Tab-separated table of C-alpha atoms and ligand atoms in Angstrom:
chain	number	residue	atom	x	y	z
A	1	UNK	CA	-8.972	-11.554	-22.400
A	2	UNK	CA	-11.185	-11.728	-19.675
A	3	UNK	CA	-11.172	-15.072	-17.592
A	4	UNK	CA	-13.878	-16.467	-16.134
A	5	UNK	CA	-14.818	-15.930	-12.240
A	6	UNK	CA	-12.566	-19.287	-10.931
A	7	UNK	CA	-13.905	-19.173	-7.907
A	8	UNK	CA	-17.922	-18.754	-5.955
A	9	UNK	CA	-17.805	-14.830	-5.533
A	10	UNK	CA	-17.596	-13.538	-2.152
A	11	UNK	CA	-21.136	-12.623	0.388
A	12	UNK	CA	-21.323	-9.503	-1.636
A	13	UNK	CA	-21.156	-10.784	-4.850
A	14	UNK	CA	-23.134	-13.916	-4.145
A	15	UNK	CA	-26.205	-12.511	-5.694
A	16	UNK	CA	-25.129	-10.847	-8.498
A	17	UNK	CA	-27.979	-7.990	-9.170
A	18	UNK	CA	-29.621	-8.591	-12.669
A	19	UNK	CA	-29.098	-5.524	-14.749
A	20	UNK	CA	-30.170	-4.439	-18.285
A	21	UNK	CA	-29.527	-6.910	-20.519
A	22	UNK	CA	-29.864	-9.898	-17.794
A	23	UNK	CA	-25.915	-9.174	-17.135
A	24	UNK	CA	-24.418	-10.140	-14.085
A	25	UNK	CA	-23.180	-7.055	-12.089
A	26	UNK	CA	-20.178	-7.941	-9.848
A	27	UNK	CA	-19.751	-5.032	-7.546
A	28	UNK	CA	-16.878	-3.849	-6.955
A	29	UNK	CA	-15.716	-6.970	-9.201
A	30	UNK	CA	-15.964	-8.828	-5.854
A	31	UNK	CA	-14.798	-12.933	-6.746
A	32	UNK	CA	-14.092	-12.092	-10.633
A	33	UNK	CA	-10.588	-12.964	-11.704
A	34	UNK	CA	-9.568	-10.738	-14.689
A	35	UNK	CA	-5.909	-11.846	-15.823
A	36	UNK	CA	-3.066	-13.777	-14.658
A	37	UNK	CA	0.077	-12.754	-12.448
A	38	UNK	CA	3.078	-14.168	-11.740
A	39	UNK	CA	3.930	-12.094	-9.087
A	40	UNK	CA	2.234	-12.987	-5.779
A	41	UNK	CA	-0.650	-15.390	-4.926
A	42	UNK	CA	-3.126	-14.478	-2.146
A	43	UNK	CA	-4.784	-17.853	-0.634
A	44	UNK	CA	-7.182	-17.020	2.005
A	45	UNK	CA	-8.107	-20.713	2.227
A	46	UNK	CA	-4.796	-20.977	3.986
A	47	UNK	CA	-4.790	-17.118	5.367
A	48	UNK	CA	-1.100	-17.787	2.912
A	49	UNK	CA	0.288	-15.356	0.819
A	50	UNK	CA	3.494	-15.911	-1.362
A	51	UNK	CA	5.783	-13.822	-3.307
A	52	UNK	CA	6.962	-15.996	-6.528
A	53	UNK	CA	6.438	-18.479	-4.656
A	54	UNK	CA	8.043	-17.854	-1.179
A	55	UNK	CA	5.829	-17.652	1.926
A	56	UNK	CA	5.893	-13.458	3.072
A	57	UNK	CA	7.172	-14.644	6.348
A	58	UNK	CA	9.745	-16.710	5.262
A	59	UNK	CA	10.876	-13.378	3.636
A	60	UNK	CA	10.533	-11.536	6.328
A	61	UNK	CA	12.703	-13.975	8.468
A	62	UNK	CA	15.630	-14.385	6.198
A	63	UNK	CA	15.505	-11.567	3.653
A	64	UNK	CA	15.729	-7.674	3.365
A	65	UNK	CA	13.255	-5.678	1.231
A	66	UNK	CA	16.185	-4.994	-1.064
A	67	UNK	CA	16.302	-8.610	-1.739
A	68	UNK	CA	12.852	-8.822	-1.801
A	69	UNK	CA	12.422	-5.806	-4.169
A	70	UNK	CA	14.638	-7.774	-6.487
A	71	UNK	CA	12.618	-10.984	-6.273
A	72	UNK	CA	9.430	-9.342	-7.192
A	73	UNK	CA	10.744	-7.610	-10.485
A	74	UNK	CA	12.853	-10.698	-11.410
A	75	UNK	CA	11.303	-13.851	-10.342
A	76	UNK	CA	14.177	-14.897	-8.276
A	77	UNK	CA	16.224	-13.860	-4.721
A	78	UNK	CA	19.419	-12.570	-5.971
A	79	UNK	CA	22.503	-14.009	-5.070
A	80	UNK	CA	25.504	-11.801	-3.301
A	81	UNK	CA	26.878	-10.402	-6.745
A	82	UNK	CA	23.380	-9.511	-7.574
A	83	UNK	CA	22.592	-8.050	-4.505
A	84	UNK	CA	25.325	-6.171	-4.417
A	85	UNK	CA	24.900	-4.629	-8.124
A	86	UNK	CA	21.474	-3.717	-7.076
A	87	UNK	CA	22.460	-2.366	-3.966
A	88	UNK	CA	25.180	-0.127	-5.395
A	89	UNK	CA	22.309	0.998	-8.336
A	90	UNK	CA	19.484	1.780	-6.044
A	91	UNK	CA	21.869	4.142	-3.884
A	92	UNK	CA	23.358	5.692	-7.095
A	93	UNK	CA	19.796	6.821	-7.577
A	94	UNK	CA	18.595	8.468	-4.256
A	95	UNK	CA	20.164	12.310	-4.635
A	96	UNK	CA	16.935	14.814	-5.967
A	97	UNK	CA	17.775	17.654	-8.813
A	98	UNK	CA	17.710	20.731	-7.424
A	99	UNK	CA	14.509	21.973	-9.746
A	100	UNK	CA	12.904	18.542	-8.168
A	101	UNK	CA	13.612	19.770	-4.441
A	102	UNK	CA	12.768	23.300	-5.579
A	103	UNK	CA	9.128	21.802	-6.061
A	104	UNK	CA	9.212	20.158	-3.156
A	105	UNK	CA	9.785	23.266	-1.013
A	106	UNK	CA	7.084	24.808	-2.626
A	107	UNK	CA	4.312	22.566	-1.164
A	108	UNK	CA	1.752	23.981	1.380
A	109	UNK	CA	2.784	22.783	4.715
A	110	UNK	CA	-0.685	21.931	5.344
A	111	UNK	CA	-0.794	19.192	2.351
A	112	UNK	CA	-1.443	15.734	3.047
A	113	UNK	CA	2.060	14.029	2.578
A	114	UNK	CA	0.037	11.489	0.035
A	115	UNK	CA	-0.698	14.408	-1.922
A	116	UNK	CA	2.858	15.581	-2.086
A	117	UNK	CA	4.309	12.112	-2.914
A	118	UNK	CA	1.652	11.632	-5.668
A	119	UNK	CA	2.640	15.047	-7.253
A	120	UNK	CA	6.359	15.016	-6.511
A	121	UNK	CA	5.925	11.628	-8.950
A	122	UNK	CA	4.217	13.479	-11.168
A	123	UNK	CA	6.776	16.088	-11.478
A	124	UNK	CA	9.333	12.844	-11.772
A	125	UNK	CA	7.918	11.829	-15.020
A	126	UNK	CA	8.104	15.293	-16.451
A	127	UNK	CA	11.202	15.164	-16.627
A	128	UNK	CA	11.652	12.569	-18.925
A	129	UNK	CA	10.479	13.511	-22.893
A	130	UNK	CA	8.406	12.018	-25.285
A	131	UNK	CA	6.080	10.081	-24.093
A	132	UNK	CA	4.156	8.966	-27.367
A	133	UNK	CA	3.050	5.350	-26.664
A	134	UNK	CA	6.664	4.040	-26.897
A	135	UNK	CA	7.943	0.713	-25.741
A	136	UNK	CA	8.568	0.822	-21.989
A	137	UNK	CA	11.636	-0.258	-22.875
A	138	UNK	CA	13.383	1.521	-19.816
A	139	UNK	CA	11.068	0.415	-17.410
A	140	UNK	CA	13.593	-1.437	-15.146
A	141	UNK	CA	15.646	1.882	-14.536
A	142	UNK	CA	11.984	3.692	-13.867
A	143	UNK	CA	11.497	1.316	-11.399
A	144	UNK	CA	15.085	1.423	-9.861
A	145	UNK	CA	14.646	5.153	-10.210
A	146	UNK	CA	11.280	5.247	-8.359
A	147	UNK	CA	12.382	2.682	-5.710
A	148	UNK	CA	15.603	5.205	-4.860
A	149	UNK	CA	13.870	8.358	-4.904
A	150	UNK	CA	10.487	8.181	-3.500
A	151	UNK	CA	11.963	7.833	0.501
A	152	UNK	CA	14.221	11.137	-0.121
A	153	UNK	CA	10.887	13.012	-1.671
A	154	UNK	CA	9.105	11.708	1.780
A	155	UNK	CA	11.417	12.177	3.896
A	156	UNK	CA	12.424	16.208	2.561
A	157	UNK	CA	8.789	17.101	2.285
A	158	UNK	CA	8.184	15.456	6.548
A	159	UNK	CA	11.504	17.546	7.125
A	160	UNK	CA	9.723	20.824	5.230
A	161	UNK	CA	6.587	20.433	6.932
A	162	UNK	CA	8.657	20.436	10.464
A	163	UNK	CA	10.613	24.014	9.639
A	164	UNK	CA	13.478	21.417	9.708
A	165	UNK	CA	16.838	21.034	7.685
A	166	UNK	CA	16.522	18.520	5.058
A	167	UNK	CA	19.105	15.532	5.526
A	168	UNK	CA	20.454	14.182	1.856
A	169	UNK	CA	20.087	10.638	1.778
A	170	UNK	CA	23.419	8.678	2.418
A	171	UNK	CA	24.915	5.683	0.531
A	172	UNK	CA	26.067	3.687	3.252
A	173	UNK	CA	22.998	2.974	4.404
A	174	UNK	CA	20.240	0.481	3.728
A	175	UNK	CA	16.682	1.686	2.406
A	176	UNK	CA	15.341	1.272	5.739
A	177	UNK	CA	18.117	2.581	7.674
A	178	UNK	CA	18.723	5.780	5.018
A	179	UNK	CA	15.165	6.474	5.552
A	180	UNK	CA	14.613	6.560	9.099
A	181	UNK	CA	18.101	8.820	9.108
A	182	UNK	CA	16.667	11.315	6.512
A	183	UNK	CA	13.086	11.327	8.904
A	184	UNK	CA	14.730	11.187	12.174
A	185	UNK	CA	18.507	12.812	11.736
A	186	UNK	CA	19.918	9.745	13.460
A	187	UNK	CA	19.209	5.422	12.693
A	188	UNK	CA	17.210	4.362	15.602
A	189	UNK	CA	18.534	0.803	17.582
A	190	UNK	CA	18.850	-2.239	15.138
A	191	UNK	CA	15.271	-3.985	16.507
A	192	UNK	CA	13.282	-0.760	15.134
A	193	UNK	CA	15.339	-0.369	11.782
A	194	UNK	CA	14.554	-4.428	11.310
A	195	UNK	CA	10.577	-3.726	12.446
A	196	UNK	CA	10.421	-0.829	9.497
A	197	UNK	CA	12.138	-2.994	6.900
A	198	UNK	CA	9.698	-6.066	7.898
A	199	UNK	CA	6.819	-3.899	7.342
A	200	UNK	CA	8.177	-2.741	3.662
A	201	UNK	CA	8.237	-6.244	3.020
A	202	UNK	CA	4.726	-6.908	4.385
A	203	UNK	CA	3.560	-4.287	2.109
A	204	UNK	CA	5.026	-4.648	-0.847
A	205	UNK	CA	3.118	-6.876	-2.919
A	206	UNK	CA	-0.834	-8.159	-2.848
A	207	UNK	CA	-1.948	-9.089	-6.518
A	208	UNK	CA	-4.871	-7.564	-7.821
A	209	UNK	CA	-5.287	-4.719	-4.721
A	210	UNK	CA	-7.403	-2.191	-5.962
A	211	UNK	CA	-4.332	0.534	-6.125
A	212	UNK	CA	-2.006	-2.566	-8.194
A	213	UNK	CA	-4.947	-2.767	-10.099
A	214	UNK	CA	-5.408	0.825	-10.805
A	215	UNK	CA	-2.015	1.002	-12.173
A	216	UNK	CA	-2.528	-1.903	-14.300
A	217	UNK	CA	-5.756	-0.325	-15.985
A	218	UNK	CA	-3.386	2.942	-16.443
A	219	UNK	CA	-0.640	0.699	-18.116
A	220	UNK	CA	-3.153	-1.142	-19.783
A	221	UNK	CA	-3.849	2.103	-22.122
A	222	UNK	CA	-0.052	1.949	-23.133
A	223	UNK	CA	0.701	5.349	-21.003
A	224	UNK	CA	3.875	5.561	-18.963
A	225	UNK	CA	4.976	4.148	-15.738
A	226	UNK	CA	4.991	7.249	-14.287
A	227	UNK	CA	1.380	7.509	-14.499
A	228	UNK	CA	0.139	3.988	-13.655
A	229	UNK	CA	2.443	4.946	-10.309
A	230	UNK	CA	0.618	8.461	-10.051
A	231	UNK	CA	-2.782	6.339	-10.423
A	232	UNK	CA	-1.704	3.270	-7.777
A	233	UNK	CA	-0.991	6.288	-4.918
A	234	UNK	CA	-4.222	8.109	-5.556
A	235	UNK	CA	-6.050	4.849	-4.997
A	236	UNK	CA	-3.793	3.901	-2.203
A	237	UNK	CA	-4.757	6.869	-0.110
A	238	UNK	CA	-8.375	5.826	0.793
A	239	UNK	CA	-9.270	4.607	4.032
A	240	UNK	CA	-10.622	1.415	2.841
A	241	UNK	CA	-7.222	0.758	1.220
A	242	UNK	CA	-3.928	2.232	2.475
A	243	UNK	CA	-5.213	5.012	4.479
A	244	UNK	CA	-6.667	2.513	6.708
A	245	UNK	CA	-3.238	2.374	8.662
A	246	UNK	CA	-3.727	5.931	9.414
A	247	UNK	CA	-7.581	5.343	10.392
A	248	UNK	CA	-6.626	2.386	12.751
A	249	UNK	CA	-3.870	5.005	14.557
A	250	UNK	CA	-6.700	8.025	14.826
A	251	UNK	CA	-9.043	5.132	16.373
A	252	UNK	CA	-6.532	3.925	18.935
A	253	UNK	CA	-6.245	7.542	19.955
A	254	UNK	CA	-9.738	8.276	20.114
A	255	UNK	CA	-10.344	5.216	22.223
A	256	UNK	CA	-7.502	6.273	24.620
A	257	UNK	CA	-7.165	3.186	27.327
A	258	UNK	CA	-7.648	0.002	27.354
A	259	UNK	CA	-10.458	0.151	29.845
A	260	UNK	CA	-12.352	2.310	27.301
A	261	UNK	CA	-11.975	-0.117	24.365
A	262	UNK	CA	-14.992	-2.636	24.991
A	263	UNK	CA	-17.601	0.423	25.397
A	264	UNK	CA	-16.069	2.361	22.444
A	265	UNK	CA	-16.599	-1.003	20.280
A	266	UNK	CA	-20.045	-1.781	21.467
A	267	UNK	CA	-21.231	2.157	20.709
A	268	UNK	CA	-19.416	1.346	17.112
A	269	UNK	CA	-21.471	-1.603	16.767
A	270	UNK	CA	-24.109	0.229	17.447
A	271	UNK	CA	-24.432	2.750	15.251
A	272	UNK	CA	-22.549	0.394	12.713
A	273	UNK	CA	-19.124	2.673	12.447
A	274	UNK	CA	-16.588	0.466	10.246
A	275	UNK	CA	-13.754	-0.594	12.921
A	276	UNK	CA	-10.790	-0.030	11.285
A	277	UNK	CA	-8.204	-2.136	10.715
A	278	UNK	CA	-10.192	-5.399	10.472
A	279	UNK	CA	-11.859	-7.219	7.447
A	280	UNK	CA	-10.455	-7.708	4.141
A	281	UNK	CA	-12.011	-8.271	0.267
A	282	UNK	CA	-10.191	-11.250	0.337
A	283	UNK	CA	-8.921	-12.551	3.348
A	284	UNK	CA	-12.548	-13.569	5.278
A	285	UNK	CA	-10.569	-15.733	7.830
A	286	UNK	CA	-7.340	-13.549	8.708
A	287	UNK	CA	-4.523	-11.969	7.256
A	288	UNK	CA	-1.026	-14.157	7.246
A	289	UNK	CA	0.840	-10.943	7.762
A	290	UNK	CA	-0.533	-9.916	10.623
A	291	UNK	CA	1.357	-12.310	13.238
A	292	UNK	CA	4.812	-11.259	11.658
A	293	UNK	CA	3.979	-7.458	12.005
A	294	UNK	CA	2.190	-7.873	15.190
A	295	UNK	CA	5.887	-9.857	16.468
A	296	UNK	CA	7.561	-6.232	15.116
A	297	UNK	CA	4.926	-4.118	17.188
A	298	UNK	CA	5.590	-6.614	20.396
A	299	UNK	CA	9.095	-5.481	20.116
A	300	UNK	CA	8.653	-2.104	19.566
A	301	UNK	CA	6.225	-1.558	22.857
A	302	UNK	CA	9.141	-3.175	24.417
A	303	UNK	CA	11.507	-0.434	23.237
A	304	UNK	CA	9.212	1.899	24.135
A	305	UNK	CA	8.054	1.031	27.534
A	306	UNK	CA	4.990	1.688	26.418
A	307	UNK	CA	1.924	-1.671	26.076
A	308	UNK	CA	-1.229	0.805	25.652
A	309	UNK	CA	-1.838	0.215	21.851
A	310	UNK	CA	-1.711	-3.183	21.834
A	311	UNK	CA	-3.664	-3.817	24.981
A	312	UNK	CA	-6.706	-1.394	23.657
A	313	UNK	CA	-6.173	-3.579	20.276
A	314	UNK	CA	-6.413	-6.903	22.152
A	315	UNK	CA	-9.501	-6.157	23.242
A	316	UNK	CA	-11.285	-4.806	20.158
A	317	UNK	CA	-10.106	-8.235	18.254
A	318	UNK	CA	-11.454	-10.543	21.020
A	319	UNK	CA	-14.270	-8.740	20.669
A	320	UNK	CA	-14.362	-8.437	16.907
A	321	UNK	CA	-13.403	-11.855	16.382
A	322	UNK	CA	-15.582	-14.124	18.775
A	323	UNK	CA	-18.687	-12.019	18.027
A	324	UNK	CA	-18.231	-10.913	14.685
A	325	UNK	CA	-15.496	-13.282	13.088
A	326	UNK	CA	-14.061	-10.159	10.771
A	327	UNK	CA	-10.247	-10.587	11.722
A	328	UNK	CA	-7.647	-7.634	11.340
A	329	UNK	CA	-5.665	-6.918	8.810
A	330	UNK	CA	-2.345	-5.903	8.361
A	331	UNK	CA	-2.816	-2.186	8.833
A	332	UNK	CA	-4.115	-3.460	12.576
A	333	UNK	CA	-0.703	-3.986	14.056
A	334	UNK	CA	1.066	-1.615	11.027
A	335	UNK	CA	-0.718	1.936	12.296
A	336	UNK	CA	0.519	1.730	16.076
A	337	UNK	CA	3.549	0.245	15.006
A	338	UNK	CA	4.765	3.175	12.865
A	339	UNK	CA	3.610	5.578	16.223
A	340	UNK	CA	5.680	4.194	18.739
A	341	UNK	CA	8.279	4.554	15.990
A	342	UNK	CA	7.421	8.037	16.210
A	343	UNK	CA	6.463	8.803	12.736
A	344	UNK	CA	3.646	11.854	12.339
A	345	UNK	CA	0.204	9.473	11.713
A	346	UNK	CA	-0.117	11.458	8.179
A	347	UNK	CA	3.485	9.440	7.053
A	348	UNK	CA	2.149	5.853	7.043
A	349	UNK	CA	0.347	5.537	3.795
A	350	UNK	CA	3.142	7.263	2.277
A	351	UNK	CA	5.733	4.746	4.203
A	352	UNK	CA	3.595	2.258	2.091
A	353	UNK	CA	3.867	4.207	-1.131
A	354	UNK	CA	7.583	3.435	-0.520
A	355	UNK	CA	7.408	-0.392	-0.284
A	356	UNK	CA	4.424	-0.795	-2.573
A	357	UNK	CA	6.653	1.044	-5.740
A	358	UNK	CA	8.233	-2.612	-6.077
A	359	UNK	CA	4.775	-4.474	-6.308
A	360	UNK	CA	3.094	-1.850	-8.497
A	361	UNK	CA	6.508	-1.773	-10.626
A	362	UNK	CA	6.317	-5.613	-10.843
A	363	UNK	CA	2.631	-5.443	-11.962
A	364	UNK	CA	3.351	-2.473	-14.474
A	365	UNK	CA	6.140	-4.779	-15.826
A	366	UNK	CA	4.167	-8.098	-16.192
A	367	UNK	CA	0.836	-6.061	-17.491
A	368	UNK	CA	2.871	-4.463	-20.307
A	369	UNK	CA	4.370	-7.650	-21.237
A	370	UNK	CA	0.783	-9.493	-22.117
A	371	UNK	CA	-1.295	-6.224	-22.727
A	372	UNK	CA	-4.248	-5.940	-23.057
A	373	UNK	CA	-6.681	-2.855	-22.793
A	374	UNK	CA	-8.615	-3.099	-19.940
A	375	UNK	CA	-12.174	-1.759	-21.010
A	376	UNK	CA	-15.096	-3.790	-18.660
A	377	UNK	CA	-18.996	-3.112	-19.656
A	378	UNK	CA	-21.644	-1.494	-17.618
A	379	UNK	CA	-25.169	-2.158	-17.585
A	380	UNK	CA	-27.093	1.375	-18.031
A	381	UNK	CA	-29.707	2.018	-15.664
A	382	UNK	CA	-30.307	5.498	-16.569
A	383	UNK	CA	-33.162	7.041	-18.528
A	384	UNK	CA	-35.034	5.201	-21.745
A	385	UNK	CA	-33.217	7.213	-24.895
A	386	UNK	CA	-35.604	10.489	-25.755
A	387	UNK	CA	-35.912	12.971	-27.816
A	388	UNK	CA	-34.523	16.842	-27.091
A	389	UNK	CA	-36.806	19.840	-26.388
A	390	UNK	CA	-35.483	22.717	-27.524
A	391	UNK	CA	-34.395	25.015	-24.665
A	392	UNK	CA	-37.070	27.929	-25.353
A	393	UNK	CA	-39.786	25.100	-25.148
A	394	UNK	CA	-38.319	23.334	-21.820
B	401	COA	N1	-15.893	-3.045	10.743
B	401	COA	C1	-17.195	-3.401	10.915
B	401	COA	N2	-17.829	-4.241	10.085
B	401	COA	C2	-17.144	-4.747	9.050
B	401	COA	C3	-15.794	-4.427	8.825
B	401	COA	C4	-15.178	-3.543	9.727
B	401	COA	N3	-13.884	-3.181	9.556
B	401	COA	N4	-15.355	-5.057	7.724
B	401	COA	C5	-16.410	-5.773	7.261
B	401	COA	N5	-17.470	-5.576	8.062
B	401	COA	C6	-18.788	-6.174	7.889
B	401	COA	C7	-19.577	-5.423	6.827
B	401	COA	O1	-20.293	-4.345	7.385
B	401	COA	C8	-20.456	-6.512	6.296
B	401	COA	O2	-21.514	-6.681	7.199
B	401	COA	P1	-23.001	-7.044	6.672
B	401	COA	O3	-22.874	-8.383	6.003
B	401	COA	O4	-23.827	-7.047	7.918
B	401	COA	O5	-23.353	-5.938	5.723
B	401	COA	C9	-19.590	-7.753	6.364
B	401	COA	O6	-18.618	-7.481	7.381
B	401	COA	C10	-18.885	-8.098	5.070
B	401	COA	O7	-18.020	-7.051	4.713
B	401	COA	P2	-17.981	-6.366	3.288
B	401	COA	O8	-18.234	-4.892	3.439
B	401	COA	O9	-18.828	-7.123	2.330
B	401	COA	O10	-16.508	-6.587	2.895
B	401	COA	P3	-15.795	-5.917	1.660
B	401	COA	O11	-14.993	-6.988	1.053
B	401	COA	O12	-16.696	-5.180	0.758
B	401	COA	O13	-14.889	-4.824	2.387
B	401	COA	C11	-13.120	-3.784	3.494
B	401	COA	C12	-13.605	-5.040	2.767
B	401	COA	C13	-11.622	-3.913	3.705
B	401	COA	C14	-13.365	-2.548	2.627
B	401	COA	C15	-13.876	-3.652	4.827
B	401	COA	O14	-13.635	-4.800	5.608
B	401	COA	C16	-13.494	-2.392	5.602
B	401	COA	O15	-14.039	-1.314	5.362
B	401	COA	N6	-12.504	-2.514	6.545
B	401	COA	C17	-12.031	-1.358	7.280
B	401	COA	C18	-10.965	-0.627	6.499
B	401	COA	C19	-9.663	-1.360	6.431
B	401	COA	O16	-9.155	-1.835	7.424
B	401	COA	N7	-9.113	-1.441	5.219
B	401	COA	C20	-7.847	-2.089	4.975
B	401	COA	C21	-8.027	-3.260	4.104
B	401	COA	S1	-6.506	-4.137	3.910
């Protein structure tokens, strides 16, 4: 059932516009709270976010994302034995069928790799039969299966695109590290490997997020995981959404230098472009991952020799944050960080698709388990009802 807005709704919902019917319109169902998760809680009171109850951080200090992909479908960090089991499942898992790769292969090299991902999960759940409104009662393997598999189709279809060999994924490796080896051919120096593994943790969970929340509608109907997951990427690929650590990359490269950064933001302002990479639904006063991920990107400008991106960044949040007071976001320091790894800028959302399979999983999980359909009301402003002409009188 439908609770009741806990909270004032955000600047744009503040005035909710009167419709037919004197119903309150929430666009974009800004401030409205419509179920309950145990999963994560977003506080933007205290710019805090926690995963069943740990802060990200913390996580990101002292845990893996294995660990944490654990603690977000069960509720609690797992200890060795556990880890180890889950470890020794999820690498089980990772090898593609040869029709799978077949399809793969078959994908224009000009596709966007967030188009192949969502179709190469697509052609995931058609291999499993009879779906028929069944209990989800293998879920938890789906999930494992999904977690395993999505980095080996990302990483074949970056290798296609190149004209290069594809590298099989390797079960001595960590997610991070087996990745990165199936993108790169070799695992890059420990401080990168722990930068990409901090950012799949960063990413991997945000409550109601409009792609978490896609996939919840899609569950919400009763169809499969494998659709709700289809749903969360498509909705994950927009700019204002995932995409946006894409946008922030193409921005840094438009603006070139530092030295060009202040003009480039004051012609934005100007003719009111979006500067992306900063503001949030929910987060008005910053984004508590952003120091951890900005700590990564620190590091990997060291390893690179190379300070450019974050000095033309500095400058746009000074800029953006004593004048305006919209703070970046997460896909701020995420975009350039994933560049100076030396990823392609088209591979980030999908690098997100890969962490955000445990949140959406989790949410897919917890939605089935207290279902109900989600079905919210409109208020028509259309045309009175009338009467039809007849076409040889129109
Ligand atoms: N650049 C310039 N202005 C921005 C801005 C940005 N990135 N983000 C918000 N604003 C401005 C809006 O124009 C609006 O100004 P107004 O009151 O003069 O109209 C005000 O801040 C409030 O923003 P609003 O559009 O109501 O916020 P929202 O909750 O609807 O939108 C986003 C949130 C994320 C869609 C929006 O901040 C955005 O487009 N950001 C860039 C894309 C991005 O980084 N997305 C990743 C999100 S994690």
């Amino acid at each position: 059932m439908a609770i009741a807005p806990k909270r004032k709704p955000a600047k744009a919902a503040a005035k909710p516009k009167r419709g037919a019917n004197e119903l309150h319109i929430f666009k974009g169902l800004d401030g409205v709270t419509v179920d309950e998760t145990a999963i994560s809680k977003v506080m933007p009171e205290t710019n805090s976010l926690t995963y069943r109850g740990y802060a990200v951080q913390d996580l990101c200090a002292a845990c893996s994302f294995e660990e944490v992909a654990y603690l977000l479908w069960n509720g609690e960090l797992p200890d060795k034995k556990q880890l180890a089991a889950f470890k020794r499942d999820e690498r089980k898992r990772r090898e593609l069928s040869k029709d799978h790769m077949a399809v793969i292969r078959k994908f224009p090299k000009s596709a966007h790799p967030m188009d192949t991902i969502r179709t190469s999960v697509s052609y995931l759940g058609t291999t499993e039969v009879a779906w028929g409104g069944e209990p989800p009662a293998n879920d938890r393997r789906r999930a494992m299966d999904l977690l395993a598999k999505i980095p080996t189709m990302i990483a074949a279809d970056y290798r296609l695109r190149k004209g290069k060999r594809v590298i099989a994924p390797r079960g001595d490796l960590s997610i991070s590290e087996n990745f990165l080896n199936m993108c790169f051919g070799s695992v890059p120096p420990r401080e990168v490997v722990r930068a990409f593994d901090i950012s799949l943790i960063l990413y991997a969970e945000h409550s109601f997020n409009a792609s978490t929340f896609a996939s919840r509608v899609i569950t919400s109907t009763r169809a499969d995981m494998y659709s709700a997951v289809v749903g969360g990427i498509g909705a994950l690929k927009g700019p204002l959404h995932g995409g946006a650590n894409e946008a922030v990359m193409h921005m840094l490269l438009e603006i070139g230098t530092p030295k060009k950064a202040e003009a480039w933001l004051r012609r934005a302002f100007k003719t009111k472009r979006v500067v992306m990479g900063f503001g949030h639904r929910v987060y008005k006063w910053g984004d508590s991952r952003v120091p951890t991920m900005r700590n990564c990107l620190e590091d990997l400008a060291a390893w690179k020799g190379d300070r450019t991106w974050i000095e033309i960044e500095d400058v746009l949040e000074n800029i953006m944050v004593t004048e305006k007071a919209i703070h970046p976001n997460l896909d701020y320091p995420a975009g350039p960080a994933y560049y100076l790894m030396g990823f392609d800028i088209d591979m980030y959302t999908p690098i997100f698709v890969m962490s955000r399979i445990t949140g959406w999983t989790a949410h897919i999980m917890e939605q089935d388990s207290a279902n109900r359909l989600i079905r919210p009301l409109s208020a028509y402003s259309g045309v009175a009802q009338r009467d039809i002409i007849p076409v040889a009188k129109r």
